[in-house]
Structure formats: C-alpha cells, structure tokens
Amino acid sequence: MKNSWNSFVYKWWAPVYERFFNTGMFLKARNQVFSDIRLKEGSKILFVGVGTGADLPYFLNKGYDITAIDFSSEMLRVAKEKDQNGSVRFMQMDAQNLEFENESFDFIVASLILSVVPQPKQALSEMVRVLKKNSSFVVFDKFVPRDHKRKIKQIVLRPVIKLLGTDIGLDFYELYQAVADKSEITKDEDVMMSGLYRKIMGIKK
C-alpha cells in the first residue's frame, strides 16, 4: 500500500466510514477498548490516524490536551465535526513521519492505523519516539493470532483487501521488534472477531 493509494481510497471512504466502523460490533469494541482508560487532567494525548474521530468522544471534555493527526483531509473534516468545543488540535500529517519533538506526549491512541500505513514498523517507531518515558500507548487494530499462524481466509483474502486500503495479515509482534528495546507490552486482549481485532497497550521504558 502507498500513501497516494490510501489517500484516494479514504477520500471515498470518509463519508460512509462511520456506518461501518462506529456502529454495531465496532462501537461495542470501542467501548471495550476505551471506556476504562483514565488519565490525569492536562495529559497531552496524540491520536495517530484519528480517521473520522470515532474514538474522540471517549476523551473529550475531560481536561486533556488533545492533538489528532491523519493523512486524509477528508477524514479530518469529518472528525472536526465531533469537536463541538474546538478543543482538539487537528493536523494533516503522515503517521510514518510525525512532526513532533521526542517525548512530547503522555498518551497515544493508534486505532486502525498500523494496518493501513505502508510502513507500520516506522509508524510504531514514531509513536514510541514522541511518547514520554513511563507513558503509555493503546493500539486497537487487526492482527494475526498471537500464535503467529495466519488463517487460510487471511492468506487468501489479504491481497484483495489490501486494495481497499487495509492489511489483515500483520503480525503485531513482528512490528513490535522495532521498539522492543524501548517499550514493554502491558496488555494484549482479544476484542472482536475471534481475536482478529485486539487491544494492545504498552509503556515506554
């Protein structure tokens, strides 16, 4: 997948994205992923690949300092509609090349982004780079099972689904090797579709 192709795909996805990814089982999954997260007032939060802002309501109006980035201007336009108070700083930016200083944020949200960027290892490395020491990140995304065995359906459908702008065959722990010396995984739990979608949390050492 290339950024140019993703930009094209998500330009057309943006108007209908939430009908698929913020209702039904996806809404239930988000409740499971985000409803128990509690941060200190004033915490600096970065949404990497905010999309249409489906995760924002779990963090708004709690005294957080929120920055949200996305590569797609169309996605950002939809996300801004959820920020009625204008409290979120929205920026068009590539998740693989975050334009922030080292150790800038107290918490990072990466929801359904690692599976869509061309270089997910680079995106994960950038997330950890801009995260403060002893601070955490949460990843909500689709990966192969923890036993690393890709199911037949994933193998067969992976090339086709990539054309729609997402990868269903990533192994999180292969990606994690890029930051294993800088961070530690604190939670890895199945969320949806028999573990295809997982909630993974880590802390920067």
PDB file of C-alpha atoms in Angstrom:
ATOM      1  CA  MET A   1       0.000   0.000   0.000  1.00  0.00           C
ATOM      2  CA  LYS A   2       1.172   3.514  -0.815  1.00  0.00           C
ATOM      3  CA  ASN A   3       0.166   6.811   0.747  1.00  0.00           C
ATOM      4  CA  SER A   4      -1.179   8.030  -2.596  1.00  0.00           C
ATOM      5  CA  TRP A   5      -3.450   4.992  -2.928  1.00  0.00           C
ATOM      6  CA  ASN A   6      -4.612   5.260   0.683  1.00  0.00           C
ATOM      7  CA  SER A   7      -5.389   8.923   0.153  1.00  0.00           C
ATOM      8  CA  PHE A   8      -7.557   8.025  -2.831  1.00  0.00           C
ATOM      9  CA  VAL A   9      -9.329   5.170  -1.022  1.00  0.00           C
ATOM     10  CA  TYR A  10     -10.091   7.136   2.133  1.00  0.00           C
ATOM     11  CA  LYS A  11     -11.293  10.140   0.188  1.00  0.00           C
ATOM     12  CA  TRP A  12     -14.217   7.951  -0.866  1.00  0.00           C
ATOM     13  CA  TRP A  13     -14.419   6.065   2.438  1.00  0.00           C
ATOM     14  CA  ALA A  14     -14.740   9.164   4.625  1.00  0.00           C
ATOM     15  CA  PRO A  15     -18.462   9.943   4.077  1.00  0.00           C
ATOM     16  CA  VAL A  16     -19.578   6.381   4.894  1.00  0.00           C
ATOM     17  CA  TYR A  17     -16.735   5.230   7.167  1.00  0.00           C
ATOM     18  CA  GLU A  18     -18.697   5.514  10.396  1.00  0.00           C
ATOM     19  CA  ARG A  19     -21.587   3.465   9.067  1.00  0.00           C
ATOM     20  CA  PHE A  20     -19.168   0.553   9.031  1.00  0.00           C
ATOM     21  CA  PHE A  21     -16.684   1.288  11.803  1.00  0.00           C
ATOM     22  CA  ASN A  22     -18.592   3.168  14.512  1.00  0.00           C
ATOM     23  CA  THR A  23     -21.782   1.149  14.816  1.00  0.00           C
ATOM     24  CA  GLY A  24     -22.736  -2.355  15.876  1.00  0.00           C
ATOM     25  CA  MET A  25     -19.845  -4.584  16.883  1.00  0.00           C
ATOM     26  CA  PHE A  26     -17.263  -1.863  16.186  1.00  0.00           C
ATOM     27  CA  LEU A  27     -18.994   0.507  18.595  1.00  0.00           C
ATOM     28  CA  LYS A  28     -19.141  -2.260  21.204  1.00  0.00           C
ATOM     29  CA  ALA A  29     -15.445  -2.953  20.620  1.00  0.00           C
ATOM     30  CA  ARG A  30     -14.524   0.699  21.078  1.00  0.00           C
ATOM     31  CA  ASN A  31     -16.415   0.766  24.364  1.00  0.00           C
ATOM     32  CA  GLN A  32     -14.331  -2.200  25.491  1.00  0.00           C
ATOM     33  CA  VAL A  33     -11.080  -0.605  24.351  1.00  0.00           C
ATOM     34  CA  PHE A  34     -11.506   2.936  25.644  1.00  0.00           C
ATOM     35  CA  SER A  35     -14.121   3.098  28.409  1.00  0.00           C
ATOM     36  CA  ASP A  36     -11.695   2.115  31.193  1.00  0.00           C
ATOM     37  CA  ILE A  37      -8.857   4.471  30.245  1.00  0.00           C
ATOM     38  CA  ARG A  38      -8.277   7.157  32.875  1.00  0.00           C
ATOM     39  CA  LEU A  39      -5.614   9.842  32.557  1.00  0.00           C
ATOM     40  CA  LYS A  40      -4.561  12.843  34.605  1.00  0.00           C
ATOM     41  CA  GLU A  41      -6.158  16.161  33.783  1.00  0.00           C
ATOM     42  CA  GLY A  42      -3.905  18.110  31.461  1.00  0.00           C
ATOM     43  CA  SER A  43      -2.442  14.972  29.884  1.00  0.00           C
ATOM     44  CA  LYS A  44      -1.172  15.519  26.354  1.00  0.00           C
ATOM     45  CA  ILE A  45      -2.808  12.952  24.084  1.00  0.00           C
ATOM     46  CA  LEU A  46      -1.981  12.204  20.467  1.00  0.00           C
ATOM     47  CA  PHE A  47      -4.382  10.409  18.142  1.00  0.00           C
ATOM     48  CA  VAL A  48      -2.288   8.854  15.375  1.00  0.00           C
ATOM     49  CA  GLY A  49      -4.613   8.358  12.426  1.00  0.00           C
ATOM     50  CA  VAL A  50      -7.729   9.816  14.042  1.00  0.00           C
ATOM     51  CA  GLY A  51      -9.856   8.924  10.999  1.00  0.00           C
ATOM     52  CA  THR A  52     -13.380  10.272  11.375  1.00  0.00           C
ATOM     53  CA  GLY A  53     -12.852  10.792  15.095  1.00  0.00           C
ATOM     54  CA  ALA A  54     -14.818   7.778  16.310  1.00  0.00           C
ATOM     55  CA  ASP A  55     -12.541   7.481  19.368  1.00  0.00           C
ATOM     56  CA  LEU A  56     -12.619  11.176  20.314  1.00  0.00           C
ATOM     57  CA  PRO A  57     -15.826  11.105  22.420  1.00  0.00           C
ATOM     58  CA  TYR A  58     -14.085   8.877  24.983  1.00  0.00           C
ATOM     59  CA  PHE A  59     -11.538  11.639  25.657  1.00  0.00           C
ATOM     60  CA  LEU A  60     -13.363  14.940  25.096  1.00  0.00           C
ATOM     61  CA  ASN A  61     -14.385  17.269  27.938  1.00  0.00           C
ATOM     62  CA  LYS A  62     -12.037  15.652  30.464  1.00  0.00           C
ATOM     63  CA  GLY A  63      -9.417  18.366  30.640  1.00  0.00           C
ATOM     64  CA  TYR A  64      -6.972  16.679  28.275  1.00  0.00           C
ATOM     65  CA  ASP A  65      -4.721  18.466  25.776  1.00  0.00           C
ATOM     66  CA  ILE A  66      -5.584  16.607  22.552  1.00  0.00           C
ATOM     67  CA  THR A  67      -3.822  16.585  19.199  1.00  0.00           C
ATOM     68  CA  ALA A  68      -5.229  14.487  16.346  1.00  0.00           C
ATOM     69  CA  ILE A  69      -3.461  13.763  13.080  1.00  0.00           C
ATOM     70  CA  ASP A  70      -4.483  11.997   9.890  1.00  0.00           C
ATOM     71  CA  PHE A  71      -3.118  11.750   6.359  1.00  0.00           C
ATOM     72  CA  SER A  72      -6.573  12.226   4.835  1.00  0.00           C
ATOM     73  CA  SER A  73      -8.013  15.748   4.779  1.00  0.00           C
ATOM     74  CA  GLU A  74     -11.469  14.249   4.175  1.00  0.00           C
ATOM     75  CA  MET A  75     -11.224  12.143   7.330  1.00  0.00           C
ATOM     76  CA  LEU A  76     -10.084  15.163   9.334  1.00  0.00           C
ATOM     77  CA  ARG A  77     -13.020  17.198   8.071  1.00  0.00           C
ATOM     78  CA  VAL A  78     -15.456  14.607   9.429  1.00  0.00           C
ATOM     79  CA  ALA A  79     -13.527  14.270  12.702  1.00  0.00           C
ATOM     80  CA  LYS A  80     -13.678  18.016  13.334  1.00  0.00           C
ATOM     81  CA  GLU A  81     -17.473  17.822  13.422  1.00  0.00           C
ATOM     82  CA  LYS A  82     -17.236  15.812  16.657  1.00  0.00           C
ATOM     83  CA  ASP A  83     -15.253  18.521  18.416  1.00  0.00           C
ATOM     84  CA  GLN A  84     -18.065  20.933  19.194  1.00  0.00           C
ATOM     85  CA  ASN A  85     -15.963  22.988  21.613  1.00  0.00           C
ATOM     86  CA  GLY A  86     -12.985  23.358  19.302  1.00  0.00           C
ATOM     87  CA  SER A  87     -10.680  21.889  21.944  1.00  0.00           C
ATOM     88  CA  VAL A  88      -8.788  19.468  19.676  1.00  0.00           C
ATOM     89  CA  ARG A  89      -5.778  20.443  17.594  1.00  0.00           C
ATOM     90  CA  PHE A  90      -6.257  18.761  14.181  1.00  0.00           C
ATOM     91  CA  MET A  91      -3.287  18.405  11.829  1.00  0.00           C
ATOM     92  CA  GLN A  92      -2.841  16.737   8.460  1.00  0.00           C
ATOM     93  CA  MET A  93       0.226  14.553   8.869  1.00  0.00           C
ATOM     94  CA  ASP A  94       1.796  11.234   7.942  1.00  0.00           C
ATOM     95  CA  ALA A  95       1.841   8.737  10.827  1.00  0.00           C
ATOM     96  CA  GLN A  96       5.146   7.431   9.494  1.00  0.00           C
ATOM     97  CA  ASN A  97       6.776  10.848   9.889  1.00  0.00           C
ATOM     98  CA  LEU A  98       5.361  12.587  12.935  1.00  0.00           C
ATOM     99  CA  GLU A  99       6.318  16.264  13.042  1.00  0.00           C
ATOM    100  CA  PHE A 100       6.740  16.433  16.818  1.00  0.00           C
ATOM    101  CA  GLU A 101       9.715  16.559  19.149  1.00  0.00           C
ATOM    102  CA  ASN A 102      10.863  13.473  21.037  1.00  0.00           C
ATOM    103  CA  GLU A 103       8.863  12.711  24.191  1.00  0.00           C
ATOM    104  CA  SER A 104       6.062  15.188  23.518  1.00  0.00           C
ATOM    105  CA  PHE A 105       3.001  13.208  24.654  1.00  0.00           C
ATOM    106  CA  ASP A 106       1.654  11.471  27.766  1.00  0.00           C
ATOM    107  CA  PHE A 107      -0.607   9.026  25.925  1.00  0.00           C
ATOM    108  CA  ILE A 108      -1.021   7.866  22.334  1.00  0.00           C
ATOM    109  CA  VAL A 109      -4.058   6.335  20.643  1.00  0.00           C
ATOM    110  CA  ALA A 110      -3.452   4.320  17.471  1.00  0.00           C
ATOM    111  CA  SER A 111      -6.773   2.967  16.293  1.00  0.00           C
ATOM    112  CA  LEU A 112      -6.953   1.062  12.986  1.00  0.00           C
ATOM    113  CA  ILE A 113      -3.841   2.821  11.668  1.00  0.00           C
ATOM    114  CA  LEU A 114      -0.980   0.308  11.717  1.00  0.00           C
ATOM    115  CA  SER A 115      -2.922  -1.920   9.330  1.00  0.00           C
ATOM    116  CA  VAL A 116      -3.330   0.834   6.737  1.00  0.00           C
ATOM    117  CA  VAL A 117       0.010   2.660   6.555  1.00  0.00           C
ATOM    118  CA  PRO A 118       2.603   1.441   4.019  1.00  0.00           C
ATOM    119  CA  GLN A 119       5.310   1.115   6.708  1.00  0.00           C
ATOM    120  CA  PRO A 120       3.701   0.069  10.002  1.00  0.00           C
ATOM    121  CA  LYS A 121       7.048  -0.521  11.749  1.00  0.00           C
ATOM    122  CA  GLN A 122       8.019   3.058  11.011  1.00  0.00           C
ATOM    123  CA  ALA A 123       4.676   4.331  12.300  1.00  0.00           C
ATOM    124  CA  LEU A 124       5.046   2.349  15.543  1.00  0.00           C
ATOM    125  CA  SER A 125       8.609   3.616  15.952  1.00  0.00           C
ATOM    126  CA  GLU A 126       7.419   7.186  15.520  1.00  0.00           C
ATOM    127  CA  MET A 127       4.703   6.671  18.125  1.00  0.00           C
ATOM    128  CA  VAL A 128       7.215   5.485  20.698  1.00  0.00           C
ATOM    129  CA  ARG A 129       9.652   8.262  19.785  1.00  0.00           C
ATOM    130  CA  VAL A 130       7.174  11.047  20.561  1.00  0.00           C
ATOM    131  CA  LEU A 131       5.877   9.348  23.716  1.00  0.00           C
ATOM    132  CA  LYS A 132       7.289  10.440  27.067  1.00  0.00           C
ATOM    133  CA  LYS A 133       9.156   7.907  29.183  1.00  0.00           C
ATOM    134  CA  ASN A 134       6.930   5.859  31.507  1.00  0.00           C
ATOM    135  CA  SER A 135       3.916   6.872  29.404  1.00  0.00           C
ATOM    136  CA  SER A 136       1.549   4.529  27.579  1.00  0.00           C
ATOM    137  CA  PHE A 137       0.045   3.856  24.168  1.00  0.00           C
ATOM    138  CA  VAL A 138      -3.006   1.884  23.108  1.00  0.00           C
ATOM    139  CA  VAL A 139      -3.387   0.112  19.781  1.00  0.00           C
ATOM    140  CA  PHE A 140      -6.764  -1.097  18.516  1.00  0.00           C
ATOM    141  CA  ASP A 141      -6.294  -2.945  15.254  1.00  0.00           C
ATOM    142  CA  LYS A 142      -6.447  -6.241  13.384  1.00  0.00           C
ATOM    143  CA  PHE A 143      -3.562  -8.700  13.530  1.00  0.00           C
ATOM    144  CA  VAL A 144      -2.806 -12.370  13.063  1.00  0.00           C
ATOM    145  CA  PRO A 145      -3.347 -14.513  16.195  1.00  0.00           C
ATOM    146  CA  ARG A 146      -0.781 -14.473  18.986  1.00  0.00           C
ATOM    147  CA  ASP A 147       0.397 -17.924  17.893  1.00  0.00           C
ATOM    148  CA  HIS A 148       1.508 -16.200  14.642  1.00  0.00           C
ATOM    149  CA  LYS A 149      -0.489 -18.632  12.494  1.00  0.00           C
ATOM    150  CA  ARG A 150      -2.354 -16.884   9.705  1.00  0.00           C
ATOM    151  CA  LYS A 151      -5.720 -18.411   8.928  1.00  0.00           C
ATOM    152  CA  ILE A 152      -6.454 -19.626   5.411  1.00  0.00           C
ATOM    153  CA  LYS A 153      -9.032 -16.861   4.921  1.00  0.00           C
ATOM    154  CA  GLN A 154      -6.463 -14.236   5.885  1.00  0.00           C
ATOM    155  CA  ILE A 155      -3.904 -15.624   3.459  1.00  0.00           C
ATOM    156  CA  VAL A 156      -6.383 -15.823   0.558  1.00  0.00           C
ATOM    157  CA  LEU A 157      -8.150 -12.504   1.160  1.00  0.00           C
ATOM    158  CA  ARG A 158      -5.125 -10.436   2.197  1.00  0.00           C
ATOM    159  CA  PRO A 159      -4.094  -9.254  -1.318  1.00  0.00           C
ATOM    160  CA  VAL A 160      -7.669  -8.346  -2.227  1.00  0.00           C
ATOM    161  CA  ILE A 161      -8.418  -6.470   0.976  1.00  0.00           C
ATOM    162  CA  LYS A 162      -5.141  -4.558   0.677  1.00  0.00           C
ATOM    163  CA  LEU A 163      -6.647  -2.901  -2.385  1.00  0.00           C
ATOM    164  CA  LEU A 164      -9.324  -1.480  -0.075  1.00  0.00           C
ATOM    165  CA  GLY A 165      -6.611   0.204   1.976  1.00  0.00           C
ATOM    166  CA  THR A 166      -6.026  -2.194   4.868  1.00  0.00           C
ATOM    167  CA  ASP A 167      -3.927  -5.244   5.737  1.00  0.00           C
ATOM    168  CA  ILE A 168      -5.465  -8.202   7.593  1.00  0.00           C
ATOM    169  CA  GLY A 169      -2.245 -10.199   7.751  1.00  0.00           C
ATOM    170  CA  LEU A 170       0.034  -8.181  10.019  1.00  0.00           C
ATOM    171  CA  ASP A 171       1.768  -9.808  12.974  1.00  0.00           C
ATOM    172  CA  PHE A 172       1.931  -7.219  15.748  1.00  0.00           C
ATOM    173  CA  TYR A 173       4.951  -8.787  17.386  1.00  0.00           C
ATOM    174  CA  GLU A 174       6.911  -8.629  14.149  1.00  0.00           C
ATOM    175  CA  LEU A 175       6.214  -4.887  14.112  1.00  0.00           C
ATOM    176  CA  TYR A 176       6.984  -4.609  17.807  1.00  0.00           C
ATOM    177  CA  GLN A 177      10.571  -5.750  17.310  1.00  0.00           C
ATOM    178  CA  ALA A 178      11.283  -2.235  16.031  1.00  0.00           C
ATOM    179  CA  VAL A 179      10.570  -0.795  19.504  1.00  0.00           C
ATOM    180  CA  ALA A 180      11.052  -3.785  21.810  1.00  0.00           C
ATOM    181  CA  ASP A 181      14.177  -2.227  23.334  1.00  0.00           C
ATOM    182  CA  LYS A 182      12.323   0.998  24.127  1.00  0.00           C
ATOM    183  CA  SER A 183       8.932  -0.237  25.350  1.00  0.00           C
ATOM    184  CA  GLU A 184       7.088  -3.025  27.105  1.00  0.00           C
ATOM    185  CA  ILE A 185       3.700  -4.566  26.300  1.00  0.00           C
ATOM    186  CA  THR A 186       1.382  -4.436  29.313  1.00  0.00           C
ATOM    187  CA  LYS A 187      -1.857  -5.747  27.800  1.00  0.00           C
ATOM    188  CA  ASP A 188      -2.873  -7.801  24.780  1.00  0.00           C
ATOM    189  CA  GLU A 189      -6.501  -8.892  24.710  1.00  0.00           C
ATOM    190  CA  ASP A 190      -8.948 -10.111  22.110  1.00  0.00           C
ATOM    191  CA  VAL A 191     -11.729  -7.656  21.355  1.00  0.00           C
ATOM    192  CA  MET A 192     -13.659  -8.783  18.290  1.00  0.00           C
ATOM    193  CA  MET A 193     -13.980 -11.392  15.530  1.00  0.00           C
ATOM    194  CA  SER A 194     -12.356 -14.234  17.460  1.00  0.00           C
ATOM    195  CA  GLY A 195      -9.250 -12.211  18.189  1.00  0.00           C
ATOM    196  CA  LEU A 196      -8.710 -10.704  14.745  1.00  0.00           C
ATOM    197  CA  TYR A 197      -9.146  -7.295  16.418  1.00  0.00           C
ATOM    198  CA  ARG A 198      -7.121  -6.752  19.587  1.00  0.00           C
ATOM    199  CA  LYS A 199      -6.457  -4.146  22.249  1.00  0.00           C
ATOM    200  CA  ILE A 200      -2.735  -3.837  22.868  1.00  0.00           C
ATOM    201  CA  MET A 201      -1.240  -1.462  25.404  1.00  0.00           C
ATOM    202  CA  GLY A 202       2.400  -0.673  26.007  1.00  0.00           C
ATOM    203  CA  ILE A 203       4.583   1.623  28.061  1.00  0.00           C
ATOM    204  CA  LYS A 204       7.757   3.430  27.055  1.00  0.00           C
ATOM    205  CA  LYS A 205      10.703   2.439  29.213  1.00  0.00           C
TER     206      LYS A 205
END
